[in-house]
Short mmCIF file of C-alpha atoms in Angstrom, two decimals:
data_model
loop_
_atom_site.label_atom_id
_atom_site.label_comp_id
_atom_site.label_asym_id
_atom_site.label_seq_id
_atom_site.Cartn_x
_atom_site.Cartn_y
_atom_site.Cartn_z
CA MET A 8 77.38 77.38 129.92
CA SER A 9 74.73 79.88 131.19
CA ALA A 10 72.10 81.22 128.81
CA ARG A 11 73.65 84.68 129.07
CA ARG A 12 77.12 83.36 128.25
CA SER A 13 75.77 81.26 125.39
CA THR A 14 73.94 84.25 123.88
CA ARG A 15 77.07 86.41 124.13
CA ALA A 16 79.26 83.72 122.59
CA GLN A 17 76.86 83.18 119.71
CA ALA A 18 76.61 86.91 119.04
CA LEU A 19 80.36 87.44 119.09
CA THR A 20 81.00 84.39 116.95
CA GLY A 21 78.52 85.74 114.44
CA LEU A 22 80.40 89.04 114.37
CA LEU A 23 83.68 87.24 113.78
CA LEU A 24 82.33 85.09 110.98
CA ALA A 25 80.79 88.12 109.30
CA GLY A 26 84.18 89.84 109.47
CA LEU A 27 85.92 86.83 108.00
CA LEU A 28 83.47 86.58 105.12
CA THR A 29 84.05 90.22 104.20
CA GLY A 30 87.84 90.02 104.38
CA CYS A 31 88.40 91.88 107.66
CA GLY A 32 85.14 93.61 108.57
CA GLY A 33 84.10 97.24 108.39
CA TYR A 34 85.60 99.91 110.61
CA ASP A 35 85.60 103.67 110.97
CA ALA A 36 88.76 105.48 109.96
CA THR A 37 90.69 106.84 112.94
CA ARG A 38 91.02 110.61 112.99
CA VAL A 39 94.70 111.50 112.82
CA PRO A 40 95.79 114.65 114.65
CA GLU A 41 98.24 116.95 112.95
CA PRO A 42 101.63 115.52 114.00
CA PRO A 43 104.05 118.00 115.58
CA ALA A 44 107.31 118.60 113.79
CA ALA A 45 109.96 116.41 115.36
CA GLU A 46 113.56 117.36 115.80
CA GLY A 47 116.13 115.31 113.98
CA THR A 48 117.59 112.49 116.04
CA PRO A 49 121.23 111.55 116.21
CA ILE A 50 122.34 108.59 114.11
CA THR A 51 124.23 105.84 115.90
CA GLN A 52 127.44 105.19 113.96
CA PRO A 53 129.38 102.18 115.25
CA THR A 54 133.12 102.59 114.84
CA THR A 55 133.48 98.97 113.74
CA PRO A 56 131.36 96.87 111.38
CA PRO A 57 128.42 95.27 113.19
CA GLU A 58 128.71 91.72 114.47
CA CYS A 59 125.90 89.21 114.13
CA GLY A 60 124.54 90.30 117.50
CA GLU A 61 123.77 93.71 115.95
CA ALA A 62 121.27 92.40 113.44
CA THR A 63 119.39 95.71 113.24
CA ALA A 64 122.47 97.58 111.97
CA SER A 65 121.91 98.68 108.37
CA TYR A 66 123.56 100.84 105.69
CA ALA A 67 123.68 104.57 106.44
CA PRO A 68 122.02 107.02 104.04
CA THR A 69 124.52 108.88 101.86
CA GLY A 70 123.79 112.59 101.90
CA ALA A 71 120.42 114.24 101.49
CA LEU A 72 117.56 112.20 100.06
CA PRO A 73 117.42 112.98 96.31
CA GLY A 74 114.16 114.08 94.75
CA PRO A 75 112.34 111.94 92.16
CA SER A 76 113.93 113.87 89.29
CA GLU A 77 117.40 113.65 90.86
CA LEU A 78 117.77 109.88 91.28
CA PRO A 79 121.34 108.80 90.43
CA ALA A 80 121.71 107.42 86.92
CA GLY A 81 122.14 103.66 86.95
CA SER A 82 120.74 103.32 90.47
CA THR A 83 118.15 100.76 91.54
CA MET A 84 115.73 103.62 92.21
CA ALA A 85 116.20 105.03 88.69
CA ALA A 86 115.49 101.57 87.23
CA ILE A 87 112.26 101.30 89.23
CA ARG A 88 111.23 104.77 88.07
CA GLU A 89 111.94 103.85 84.45
CA ARG A 90 109.83 100.69 84.81
CA GLY A 91 106.95 102.86 85.99
CA ARG A 92 105.96 101.06 89.18
CA LEU A 93 107.31 99.89 92.53
CA ILE A 94 106.66 96.19 93.21
CA ALA A 95 106.17 95.46 96.90
CA GLY A 96 105.53 92.13 98.61
CA VAL A 97 102.89 92.55 101.31
CA SER A 98 100.30 90.73 103.38
CA ALA A 99 96.58 91.17 102.74
CA ASP A 100 95.16 89.54 105.87
CA THR A 101 97.01 91.15 108.78
CA TYR A 102 94.38 93.57 110.06
CA LEU A 103 95.76 97.07 110.77
CA MET A 104 99.15 96.18 109.26
CA ALA A 105 98.10 95.17 105.73
CA SER A 106 94.60 93.94 104.95
CA ARG A 107 92.03 94.38 102.22
CA ASN A 108 89.31 96.93 102.96
CA PRO A 109 86.06 95.15 102.02
CA PHE A 110 84.39 98.44 101.07
CA ASN A 111 86.89 99.69 98.49
CA GLY A 112 89.00 96.58 97.80
CA GLN A 113 92.23 98.42 98.65
CA ILE A 114 94.96 96.88 100.81
CA GLU A 115 95.73 99.29 103.62
CA GLY A 116 97.45 99.51 107.00
CA PHE A 117 100.63 100.49 108.81
CA ASP A 118 102.93 98.47 106.53
CA ILE A 119 101.26 99.80 103.39
CA ASP A 120 101.99 103.37 104.47
CA PHE A 121 105.72 102.58 104.18
CA VAL A 122 105.24 101.25 100.65
CA LYS A 123 103.51 104.52 99.76
CA GLN A 124 106.38 106.53 101.21
CA VAL A 125 108.91 104.68 99.03
CA ALA A 126 106.74 105.18 95.94
CA ARG A 127 106.36 108.89 96.73
CA ALA A 128 110.13 109.27 97.04
CA ILE A 129 110.75 107.61 93.65
CA PHE A 130 107.81 108.88 91.60
CA GLY A 131 106.77 112.00 93.48
CA SER A 132 103.36 110.40 94.09
CA ASP A 133 101.82 107.40 95.82
CA ASP A 134 99.09 107.12 93.21
CA PRO A 135 98.10 103.43 92.81
CA ARG A 136 99.33 103.41 89.22
CA PHE A 137 102.89 103.68 90.56
CA ILE A 138 102.51 100.80 93.04
CA GLN A 139 102.06 97.10 92.44
CA LEU A 140 101.17 95.31 95.68
CA ARG A 141 101.96 91.62 95.39
CA VAL A 142 100.26 89.57 98.12
CA ILE A 143 102.73 86.99 99.39
CA THR A 144 103.09 84.49 102.22
CA ALA A 145 105.73 84.68 104.93
CA GLY A 146 107.60 81.87 103.17
CA ASP A 147 107.64 83.85 99.89
CA ARG A 148 109.45 86.85 101.31
CA ILE A 149 113.10 85.87 100.86
CA PRO A 150 112.78 83.82 97.62
CA LEU A 151 110.90 86.62 95.83
CA LEU A 152 113.49 89.19 96.87
CA GLN A 153 116.31 86.94 95.70
CA SER A 154 114.63 86.33 92.33
CA ARG A 155 113.86 90.06 91.98
CA ASP A 156 110.16 89.42 91.50
CA VAL A 157 109.62 92.17 94.07
CA ASP A 158 111.68 95.28 94.85
CA ILE A 159 110.90 95.43 98.55
CA VAL A 160 109.03 93.38 101.14
CA VAL A 161 107.06 95.21 103.81
CA ARG A 162 105.35 92.37 105.63
CA ASN A 163 105.96 92.58 109.41
CA MET A 164 109.32 90.88 108.79
CA THR A 165 111.67 90.40 111.74
CA ILE A 166 115.31 91.35 111.18
CA ASN A 167 117.72 88.64 112.27
CA CYS A 168 121.25 87.49 111.53
CA THR A 169 120.20 84.41 109.59
CA ARG A 170 118.10 86.45 107.16
CA TRP A 171 120.97 88.89 106.62
CA GLU A 172 122.82 85.99 104.98
CA ASP A 173 120.18 85.94 102.20
CA ILE A 174 118.83 89.49 101.89
CA ALA A 175 119.39 93.01 103.19
CA PHE A 176 117.24 95.05 105.54
CA SER A 177 116.45 98.67 106.10
CA ALA A 178 116.92 100.13 109.54
CA GLU A 179 114.30 98.95 112.02
CA TYR A 180 110.96 100.68 111.41
CA TYR A 181 108.92 99.10 114.23
CA ARG A 182 109.78 97.18 117.40
CA SER A 183 107.18 94.50 117.94
CA GLY A 184 107.15 91.77 120.56
CA GLN A 185 104.99 89.12 122.19
CA LYS A 186 102.22 90.37 124.46
CA LEU A 187 98.86 89.31 125.90
CA MET A 188 95.31 90.14 124.82
CA VAL A 189 92.76 89.46 127.56
CA ARG A 190 89.09 89.93 128.35
CA GLN A 191 88.29 93.43 129.59
CA ASP A 192 87.18 92.14 132.99
CA LEU A 193 90.51 90.36 133.49
CA ALA A 194 92.40 93.51 132.54
CA ASP A 195 90.35 95.41 135.12
CA GLU A 196 91.46 92.81 137.69
CA GLY A 197 95.12 93.42 136.84
CA VAL A 198 95.81 90.47 134.55
CA ASP A 199 98.36 92.20 132.32
CA SER A 200 101.55 90.15 132.48
CA VAL A 201 102.85 86.58 132.49
CA ASP A 202 103.08 86.78 136.28
CA GLU A 203 99.29 87.04 136.51
CA LEU A 204 98.37 84.00 134.42
CA ASP A 205 97.99 81.24 137.02
CA GLY A 206 94.84 79.35 136.08
CA VAL A 207 94.17 81.63 133.10
CA ARG A 208 93.38 79.88 129.80
CA VAL A 209 95.75 81.30 127.17
CA CYS A 210 95.62 80.49 123.46
CA ALA A 211 98.51 80.52 120.99
CA PRO A 212 98.93 78.93 117.53
CA SER A 213 100.36 75.42 117.55
CA GLY A 214 104.03 75.05 116.62
CA THR A 215 104.88 78.73 117.23
CA SER A 216 107.48 80.36 119.44
CA SER A 217 104.58 82.26 121.03
CA LEU A 218 103.20 78.99 122.40
CA ASP A 219 106.64 77.83 123.56
CA ASN A 220 107.31 81.16 125.27
CA ILE A 221 104.05 81.21 127.21
CA GLU A 222 104.56 77.62 128.38
CA ARG A 223 108.05 78.53 129.60
CA LEU A 224 107.27 81.92 131.14
CA ALA A 225 103.86 81.14 132.65
CA PRO A 226 103.94 77.53 133.87
CA GLY A 227 100.74 78.11 135.89
CA ALA A 228 98.72 79.10 132.81
CA VAL A 229 96.39 76.70 131.04
CA VAL A 230 97.81 76.78 127.51
CA VAL A 231 95.26 76.05 124.76
CA PRO A 232 96.67 75.62 121.24
CA ALA A 233 94.82 76.49 118.02
CA GLY A 234 95.62 76.28 114.33
CA SER A 235 96.09 80.05 113.95
CA HIS A 236 95.48 83.36 115.70
CA THR A 237 92.09 83.48 113.98
CA GLY A 238 91.36 80.10 115.56
CA CYS A 239 92.38 81.55 118.92
CA LEU A 240 89.98 84.45 118.40
CA VAL A 241 87.12 82.00 117.76
CA LYS A 242 87.93 80.22 121.02
CA PHE A 243 88.18 83.57 122.81
CA GLN A 244 84.78 84.71 121.54
CA GLN A 245 83.16 81.38 122.37
CA GLY A 246 84.43 81.63 125.95
CA ASP A 247 86.82 78.70 125.67
CA VAL A 248 89.91 80.78 126.52
CA ASP A 249 90.51 83.96 128.51
CA ALA A 250 93.53 85.36 126.68
CA ILE A 251 95.55 85.18 123.45
CA THR A 252 99.28 85.73 123.05
CA GLY A 253 101.34 86.77 120.01
CA ASP A 254 103.08 89.76 118.41
CA ASP A 255 101.47 93.00 119.54
CA THR A 256 100.73 93.95 115.93
CA VAL A 257 98.70 90.76 115.47
CA LEU A 258 96.91 91.26 118.79
CA ALA A 259 96.03 94.83 117.84
CA GLY A 260 94.16 93.55 114.80
CA LEU A 261 92.34 90.90 116.86
CA ALA A 262 91.37 93.31 119.64
CA ALA A 263 90.04 95.81 117.10
CA GLN A 264 87.49 93.16 116.05
CA ASP A 265 86.22 92.34 119.55
CA PRO A 266 84.65 94.88 121.94
CA TYR A 267 85.36 92.63 124.94
CA ALA A 268 89.10 92.33 124.27
CA VAL A 269 91.95 94.60 125.30
CA VAL A 270 95.75 94.59 124.97
CA PRO A 271 96.84 96.05 128.35
CA GLU A 272 99.90 98.26 128.71
CA GLN A 273 102.68 95.73 129.34
CA GLU A 274 106.27 94.82 128.65
CA THR A 275 106.90 92.53 125.68
CA PHE A 276 108.13 88.96 126.27
CA THR A 277 110.35 89.09 123.18
CA ASP A 278 111.81 91.67 120.80
CA GLU A 279 110.77 91.46 117.14
CA PRO A 280 112.43 94.29 115.16
CA TYR A 281 110.65 94.79 111.83
CA GLY A 282 112.61 95.87 108.77
CA ILE A 283 111.93 96.41 105.08
CA GLY A 284 113.45 93.52 103.10
CA ILE A 285 115.53 94.30 99.98
CA ASN A 286 117.75 92.25 97.65
CA ASP A 287 121.23 92.18 99.20
CA ASP A 288 122.83 93.48 96.00
CA ASP A 289 120.71 96.65 96.10
CA VAL A 290 122.64 98.49 98.79
CA ASP A 291 121.80 101.82 97.15
CA LEU A 292 118.09 101.10 97.60
CA VAL A 293 118.66 100.16 101.25
CA ARG A 294 120.41 103.50 101.87
CA PHE A 295 117.63 105.31 100.00
CA VAL A 296 114.91 103.63 102.08
CA ASN A 297 116.79 104.50 105.26
CA GLY A 298 116.81 108.11 104.14
CA ILE A 299 113.02 107.87 103.77
CA LEU A 300 112.71 106.48 107.30
CA GLU A 301 114.78 109.41 108.58
CA ARG A 302 112.47 111.83 106.79
CA MET A 303 109.41 110.10 108.27
CA ARG A 304 110.87 110.70 111.71
CA THR A 305 111.42 114.41 111.21
CA ASP A 306 108.21 115.24 109.30
CA GLY A 307 105.94 113.32 111.69
CA SER A 308 104.59 110.89 109.10
CA TRP A 309 105.77 107.77 111.02
CA ARG A 310 103.93 109.00 114.08
CA ALA A 311 100.80 109.87 112.10
CA SER A 312 100.69 106.37 110.64
CA TYR A 313 101.12 104.78 114.07
CA VAL A 314 98.36 106.96 115.52
CA GLN A 315 95.97 105.97 112.75
CA TRP A 316 96.53 102.22 112.74
CA LEU A 317 98.04 100.98 116.00
CA GLN A 318 97.68 103.54 118.78
CA PRO A 319 93.93 102.98 119.35
CA THR A 320 94.75 99.44 120.51
CA LEU A 321 98.40 99.53 121.59
CA GLY A 322 98.51 102.97 123.21
CA GLN A 323 101.26 105.56 122.86
CA GLY A 324 103.98 103.00 122.20
CA ALA A 325 107.72 103.61 122.24
CA GLY A 326 107.83 105.61 119.02
CA GLN A 327 109.93 105.10 115.91
CA PRO A 328 113.04 103.01 116.72
CA GLN A 329 116.39 104.74 116.67
CA PRO A 330 118.39 103.64 113.61
CA ILE A 331 121.70 101.83 113.92
CA TYR A 332 124.11 102.12 111.00
CA GLY A 333 127.65 101.00 110.23
CA ARG A 334 127.08 97.96 108.04
CA THR A 335 129.40 97.81 105.03
CA PRO A 336 128.81 95.93 101.73
#
């Protein structure tokens, strides 16, 4: 390794370790432009109940979204309001999606904005006293919903048919997918897809579908496993790999911590539709949350949240996914 490369690697590794020790590192808040008012979008209403292949189909909202003082008596929402707080299962270490700000101790990010929207719809405010954020692991998500220890889970959770057997989901609120993060110089050379990875050292966490996908789709790549995406970032900053692959939301958080990294404009390798998880008996809450997602589309708040948290790294994106309804209890 040249002296210049060694100095750069040591400096970047120091930056990473400092960020890890403080939770996720400091950053400047992104200025959010005033979102334009969006026109309402048509709702897709299948004429027959969705099959398993239509995993993103959810329960349609029923009528206009009621105000906090108009919640139906006996509803799940009224019970949450009477309790005095919304309990949401979230992550605290997924930078830009849900991570703890080391300066104020608050968990913030794209996912947390959806929790705040649900609290605002139930209580008329997203004041912290109305929200209990419970930090959970990916493995906790379904059990805690089934035991009713949490009301909702907003933790970059992919909607699929298997999970519908255990819980319910809102309509899709974000379409993620596997992408590449590369060094800026490689991006400038046009390395922005699996077709450009011959001889490129690509890192992915061991035992993940991300690693399997890159091995299958880019047989000419030099695949380097690591214990986690954080481990991949260490290798990236030390110059041991040239690229990292994973969900674009994860890569956005990694790229935001490294000035030499970029997530180029590219097609995703996979589709990962994110939904808000809810106990499958609480169909009224699912419909209510879907009404909130519809309101976020029309009032521009979904777009404003995306602009603040994800657009600086992922670009304009495809926008809020179109909802699919037609599921019946």
